[in-house]
Tab-separated table of C-alpha atoms in Angstrom:
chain	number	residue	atom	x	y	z
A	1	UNK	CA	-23.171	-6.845	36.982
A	2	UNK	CA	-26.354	-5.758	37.492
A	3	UNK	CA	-27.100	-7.818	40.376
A	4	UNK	CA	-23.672	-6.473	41.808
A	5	UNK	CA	-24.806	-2.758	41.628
A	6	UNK	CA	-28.380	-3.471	43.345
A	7	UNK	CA	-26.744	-5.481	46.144
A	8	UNK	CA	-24.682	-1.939	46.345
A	9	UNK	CA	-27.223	0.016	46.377
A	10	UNK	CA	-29.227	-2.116	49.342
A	11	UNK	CA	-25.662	-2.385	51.092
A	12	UNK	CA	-26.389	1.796	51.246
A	13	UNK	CA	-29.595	1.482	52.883
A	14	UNK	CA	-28.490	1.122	56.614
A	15	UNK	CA	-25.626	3.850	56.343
A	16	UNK	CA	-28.393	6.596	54.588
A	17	UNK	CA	-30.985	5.696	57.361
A	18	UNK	CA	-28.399	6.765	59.699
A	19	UNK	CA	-27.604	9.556	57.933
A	20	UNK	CA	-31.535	10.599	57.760
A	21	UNK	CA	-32.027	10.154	61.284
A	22	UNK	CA	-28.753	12.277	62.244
A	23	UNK	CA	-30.230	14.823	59.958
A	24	UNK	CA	-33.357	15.086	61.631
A	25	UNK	CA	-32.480	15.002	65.353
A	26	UNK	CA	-32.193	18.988	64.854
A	27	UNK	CA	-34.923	19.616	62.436
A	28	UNK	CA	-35.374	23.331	63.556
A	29	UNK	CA	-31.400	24.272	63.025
A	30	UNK	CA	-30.929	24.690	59.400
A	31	UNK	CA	-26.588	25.438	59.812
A	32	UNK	CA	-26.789	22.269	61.281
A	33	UNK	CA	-28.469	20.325	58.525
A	34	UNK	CA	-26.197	22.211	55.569
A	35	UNK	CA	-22.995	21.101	57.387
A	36	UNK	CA	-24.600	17.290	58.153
A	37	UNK	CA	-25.273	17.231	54.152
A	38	UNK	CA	-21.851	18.868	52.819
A	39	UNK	CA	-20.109	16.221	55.174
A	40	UNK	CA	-21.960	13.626	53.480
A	41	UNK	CA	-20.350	14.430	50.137
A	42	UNK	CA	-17.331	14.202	51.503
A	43	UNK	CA	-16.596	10.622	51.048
A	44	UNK	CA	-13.938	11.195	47.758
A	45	UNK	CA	-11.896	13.771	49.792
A	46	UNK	CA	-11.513	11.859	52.827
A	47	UNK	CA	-10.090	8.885	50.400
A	48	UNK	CA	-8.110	11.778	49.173
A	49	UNK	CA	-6.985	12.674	51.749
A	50	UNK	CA	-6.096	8.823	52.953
A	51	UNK	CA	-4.574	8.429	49.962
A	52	UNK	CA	-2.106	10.824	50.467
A	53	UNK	CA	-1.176	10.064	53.659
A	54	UNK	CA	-0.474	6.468	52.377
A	55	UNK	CA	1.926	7.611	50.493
A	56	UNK	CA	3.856	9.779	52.782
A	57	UNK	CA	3.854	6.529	54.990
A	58	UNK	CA	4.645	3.810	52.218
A	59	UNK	CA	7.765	5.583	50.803
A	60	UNK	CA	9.640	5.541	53.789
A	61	UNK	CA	8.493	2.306	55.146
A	62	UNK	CA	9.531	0.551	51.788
A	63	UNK	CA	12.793	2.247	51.621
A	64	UNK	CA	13.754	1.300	54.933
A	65	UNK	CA	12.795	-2.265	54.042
A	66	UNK	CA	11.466	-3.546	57.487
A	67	UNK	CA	8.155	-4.830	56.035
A	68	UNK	CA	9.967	-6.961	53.026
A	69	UNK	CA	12.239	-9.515	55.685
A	70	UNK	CA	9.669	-9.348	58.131
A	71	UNK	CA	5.959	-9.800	56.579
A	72	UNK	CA	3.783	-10.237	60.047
A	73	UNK	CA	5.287	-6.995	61.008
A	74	UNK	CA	4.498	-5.298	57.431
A	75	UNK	CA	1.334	-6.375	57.279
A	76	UNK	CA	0.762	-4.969	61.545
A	77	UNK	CA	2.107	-2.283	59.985
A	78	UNK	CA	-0.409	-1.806	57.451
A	79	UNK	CA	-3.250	-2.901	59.410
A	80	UNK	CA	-2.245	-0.612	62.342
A	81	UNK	CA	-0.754	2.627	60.580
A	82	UNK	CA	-1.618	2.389	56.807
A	83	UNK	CA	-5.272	1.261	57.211
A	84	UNK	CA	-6.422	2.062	60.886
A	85	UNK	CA	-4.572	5.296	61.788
A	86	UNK	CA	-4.229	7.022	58.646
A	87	UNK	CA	-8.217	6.303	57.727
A	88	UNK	CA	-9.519	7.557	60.962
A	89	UNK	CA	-7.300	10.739	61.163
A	90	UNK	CA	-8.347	11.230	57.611
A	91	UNK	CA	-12.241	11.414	58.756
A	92	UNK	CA	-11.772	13.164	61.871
A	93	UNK	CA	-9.249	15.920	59.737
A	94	UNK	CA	-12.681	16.055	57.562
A	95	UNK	CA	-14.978	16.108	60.820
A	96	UNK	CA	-12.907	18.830	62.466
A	97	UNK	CA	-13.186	21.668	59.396
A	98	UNK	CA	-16.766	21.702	60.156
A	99	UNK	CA	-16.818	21.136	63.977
A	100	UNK	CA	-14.316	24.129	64.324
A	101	UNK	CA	-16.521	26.415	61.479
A	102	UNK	CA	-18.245	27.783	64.073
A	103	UNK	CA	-16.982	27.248	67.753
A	104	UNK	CA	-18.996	29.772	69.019
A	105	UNK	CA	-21.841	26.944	68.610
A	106	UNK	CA	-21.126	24.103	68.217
A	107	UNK	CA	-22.149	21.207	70.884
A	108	UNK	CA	-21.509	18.090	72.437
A	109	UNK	CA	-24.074	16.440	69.952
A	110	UNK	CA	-22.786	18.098	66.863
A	111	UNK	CA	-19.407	16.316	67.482
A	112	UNK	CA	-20.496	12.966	67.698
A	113	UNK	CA	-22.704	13.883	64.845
A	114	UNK	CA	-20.599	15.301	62.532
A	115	UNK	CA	-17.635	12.436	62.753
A	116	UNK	CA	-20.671	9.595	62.732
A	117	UNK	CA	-21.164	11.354	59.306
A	118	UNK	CA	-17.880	11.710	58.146
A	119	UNK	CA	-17.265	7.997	58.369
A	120	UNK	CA	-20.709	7.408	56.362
A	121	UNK	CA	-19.652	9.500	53.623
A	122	UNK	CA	-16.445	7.447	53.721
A	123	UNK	CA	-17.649	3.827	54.033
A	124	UNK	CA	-20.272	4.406	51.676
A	125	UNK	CA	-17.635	5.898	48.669
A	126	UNK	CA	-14.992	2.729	49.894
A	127	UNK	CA	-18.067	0.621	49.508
A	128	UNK	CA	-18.029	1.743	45.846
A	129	UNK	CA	-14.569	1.057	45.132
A	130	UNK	CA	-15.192	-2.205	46.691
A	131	UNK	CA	-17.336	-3.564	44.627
A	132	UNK	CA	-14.865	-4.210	41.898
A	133	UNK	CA	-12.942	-6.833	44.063
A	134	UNK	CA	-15.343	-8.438	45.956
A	135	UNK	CA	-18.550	-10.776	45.808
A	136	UNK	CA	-22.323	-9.906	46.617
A	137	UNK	CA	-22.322	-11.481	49.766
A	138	UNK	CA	-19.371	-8.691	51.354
A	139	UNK	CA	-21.075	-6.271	49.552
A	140	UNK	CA	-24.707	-6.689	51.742
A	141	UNK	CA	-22.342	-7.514	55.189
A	142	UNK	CA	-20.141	-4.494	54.777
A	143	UNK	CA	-23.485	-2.629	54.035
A	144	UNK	CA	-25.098	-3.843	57.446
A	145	UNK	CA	-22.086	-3.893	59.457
A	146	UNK	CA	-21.296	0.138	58.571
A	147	UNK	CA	-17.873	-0.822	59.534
A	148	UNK	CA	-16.546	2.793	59.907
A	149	UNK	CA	-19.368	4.190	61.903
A	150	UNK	CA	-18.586	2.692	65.393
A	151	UNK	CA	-14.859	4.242	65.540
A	152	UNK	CA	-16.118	7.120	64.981
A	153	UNK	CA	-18.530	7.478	67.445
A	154	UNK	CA	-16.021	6.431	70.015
A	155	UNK	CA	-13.809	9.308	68.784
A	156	UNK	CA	-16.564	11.373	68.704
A	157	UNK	CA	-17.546	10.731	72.156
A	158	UNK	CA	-14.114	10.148	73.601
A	159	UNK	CA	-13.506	13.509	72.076
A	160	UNK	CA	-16.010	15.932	72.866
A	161	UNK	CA	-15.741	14.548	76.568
A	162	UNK	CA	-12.608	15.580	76.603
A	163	UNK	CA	-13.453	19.086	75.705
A	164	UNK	CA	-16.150	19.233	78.157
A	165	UNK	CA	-14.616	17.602	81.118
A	166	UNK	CA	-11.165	19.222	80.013
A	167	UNK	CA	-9.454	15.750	80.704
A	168	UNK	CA	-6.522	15.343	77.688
A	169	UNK	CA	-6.154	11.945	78.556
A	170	UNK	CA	-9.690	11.269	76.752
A	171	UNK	CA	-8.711	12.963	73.593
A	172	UNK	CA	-6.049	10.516	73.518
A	173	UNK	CA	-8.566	7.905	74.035
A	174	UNK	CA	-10.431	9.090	70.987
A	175	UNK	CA	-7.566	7.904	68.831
A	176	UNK	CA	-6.255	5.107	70.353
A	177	UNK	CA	-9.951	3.036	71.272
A	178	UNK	CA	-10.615	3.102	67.447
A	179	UNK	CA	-7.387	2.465	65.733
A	180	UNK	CA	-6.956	-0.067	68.059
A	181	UNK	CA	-10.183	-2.007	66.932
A	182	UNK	CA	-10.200	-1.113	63.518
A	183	UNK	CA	-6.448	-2.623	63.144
A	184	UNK	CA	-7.369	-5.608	65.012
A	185	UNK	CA	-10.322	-6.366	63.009
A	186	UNK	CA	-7.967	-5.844	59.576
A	187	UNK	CA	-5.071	-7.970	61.274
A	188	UNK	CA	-7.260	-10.701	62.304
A	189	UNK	CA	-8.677	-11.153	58.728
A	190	UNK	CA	-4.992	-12.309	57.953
A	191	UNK	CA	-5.080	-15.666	56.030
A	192	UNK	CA	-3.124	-17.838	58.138
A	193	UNK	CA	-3.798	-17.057	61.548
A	194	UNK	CA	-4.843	-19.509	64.048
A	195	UNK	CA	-9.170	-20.688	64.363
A	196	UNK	CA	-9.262	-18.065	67.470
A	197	UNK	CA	-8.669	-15.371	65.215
A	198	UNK	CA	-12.211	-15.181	63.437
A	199	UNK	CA	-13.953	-15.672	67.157
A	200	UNK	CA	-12.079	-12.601	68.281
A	201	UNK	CA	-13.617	-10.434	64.784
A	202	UNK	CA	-16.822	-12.027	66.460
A	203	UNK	CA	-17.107	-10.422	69.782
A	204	UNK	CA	-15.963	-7.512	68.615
A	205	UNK	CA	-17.983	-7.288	65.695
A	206	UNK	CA	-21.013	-7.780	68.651
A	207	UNK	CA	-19.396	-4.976	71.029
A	208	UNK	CA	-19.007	-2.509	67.999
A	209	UNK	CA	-22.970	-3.330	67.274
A	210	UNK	CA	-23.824	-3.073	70.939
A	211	UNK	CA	-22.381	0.377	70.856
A	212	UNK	CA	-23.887	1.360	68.214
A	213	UNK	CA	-26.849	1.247	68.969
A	214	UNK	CA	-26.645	2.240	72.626
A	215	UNK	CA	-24.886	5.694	70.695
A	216	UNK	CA	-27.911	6.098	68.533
A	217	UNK	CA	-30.177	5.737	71.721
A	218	UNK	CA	-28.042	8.144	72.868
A	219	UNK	CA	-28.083	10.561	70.399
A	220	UNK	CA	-32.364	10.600	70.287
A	221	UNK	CA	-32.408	10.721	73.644
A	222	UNK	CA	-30.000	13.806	74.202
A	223	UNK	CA	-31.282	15.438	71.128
A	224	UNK	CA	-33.138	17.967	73.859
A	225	UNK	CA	-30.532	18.329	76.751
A	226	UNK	CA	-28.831	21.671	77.208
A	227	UNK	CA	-25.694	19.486	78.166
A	228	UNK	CA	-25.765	18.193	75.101
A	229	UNK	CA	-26.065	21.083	72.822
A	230	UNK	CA	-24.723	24.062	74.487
A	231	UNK	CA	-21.231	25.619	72.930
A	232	UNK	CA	-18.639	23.697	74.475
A	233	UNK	CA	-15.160	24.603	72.243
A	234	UNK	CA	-14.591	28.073	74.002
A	235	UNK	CA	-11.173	28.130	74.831
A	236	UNK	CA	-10.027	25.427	72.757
């Protein structure tokens, strides 16, 4: 057991760097840095939140019975709905209270900040619960990987371009890009599925990296530009 919780505690490591170098990209703005950390402790009520929702899903679904003939399409469901669309609305519902706390200020950066942040404080309190049914080995991978992180920096980007270029079409990208990869990843972990299956998790597993850290680049880079911090949710 002990070995367990230190391989949890490592698995943190890459998820709080992020975290510490979100936090610091705005040293000098101290609203900004109070909302970054109460976001962060936000992990429990965005699985409360999921929770919920999971339920208001499940009953239905079950009653109508669809998923217990048909177990491919339950289990698309659950990838799909219960797992990808239901966790992702969940952080950005979480993301939103504090982007929309003060829209007199709040930026193009603070956006894809805030959500980034959202889905650490979520993957790192799932990584908790995880522990209990899984082995050492997932525990350091899920730790690296920060599974949550890249779909929400495509929502957050998809979303706050949106806002800025005033095209709706790109909010609707912001959902849609990452439930679609987060349910294909969870589908294609199916046991039973054909060899081409894991090489698909591959590639995107190396896009979702790839993106990461072009968004992190990013991020540094714009940490300065006017276009990147002026207000931008007048109107909205």
């Amino acid at each position: 057991m002990l070995l367990v919780i230190i391989a949890l505690i490592v698995s943190f490591v890459p998820s709080l760097l992020l975290f510490l170098f979100l936090l610091n990209n705005r040293k000098d703005d101290e609203e900004y840095r109070k909302n970054c950390i109460s976001l962060l402790g936000k992990g429990f009520l965005i699985c409360m939140i999921t929770f919920g929702l999971d339920l208001l899903l499940k009953i239905p679904w079950n009653m109508i019975g669809i998923g217990k003939k048909n177990p491919w399409i339950d289990r698309l469901f659950t990838c799909f709905v219960i797992n990808a669309t239901v966790e992702e609305i969940s952080k950005f519902l979480t993301a939103r209270k504090v982007i929309y706390k003060n829209p007199a200020k709040t930026s193009k950066l603070e956006i894809m900040t805030y959500m980034i942040i959202a889905a650490i404080a979520f993957g790192l309190f799932e990584d908790i619960v995880y522990v209990f049914s899984t082995n050492i080995g997932q525990i350091i991978v899920r730790g690296i990987l920060m599974g949550h992180v890249p779909y929400q920096m495509f929502m957050g980007e998809f979303y706050s371009r949106s806002i800025v270029e005033k095209k709706p079409y790109l909010k609707v990208l912001a959902f849609v890009i990452p439930i679609l990869f987060h349910g294909t990843y969870n589908f294609l972990l199916t046991e039973g599925l054909p060899d081409w299956a894991a090489a698909v998790v591959f590639v995107e597993l190396i896009i979702e990296i790839i993106y990461m850290v072009r968004t992190i680049i990013l991020l540094r880079k714009k940490k300065d530009d006017p276009e990147y911090n002026r207000p931008i949710l007048q109107g909205e």
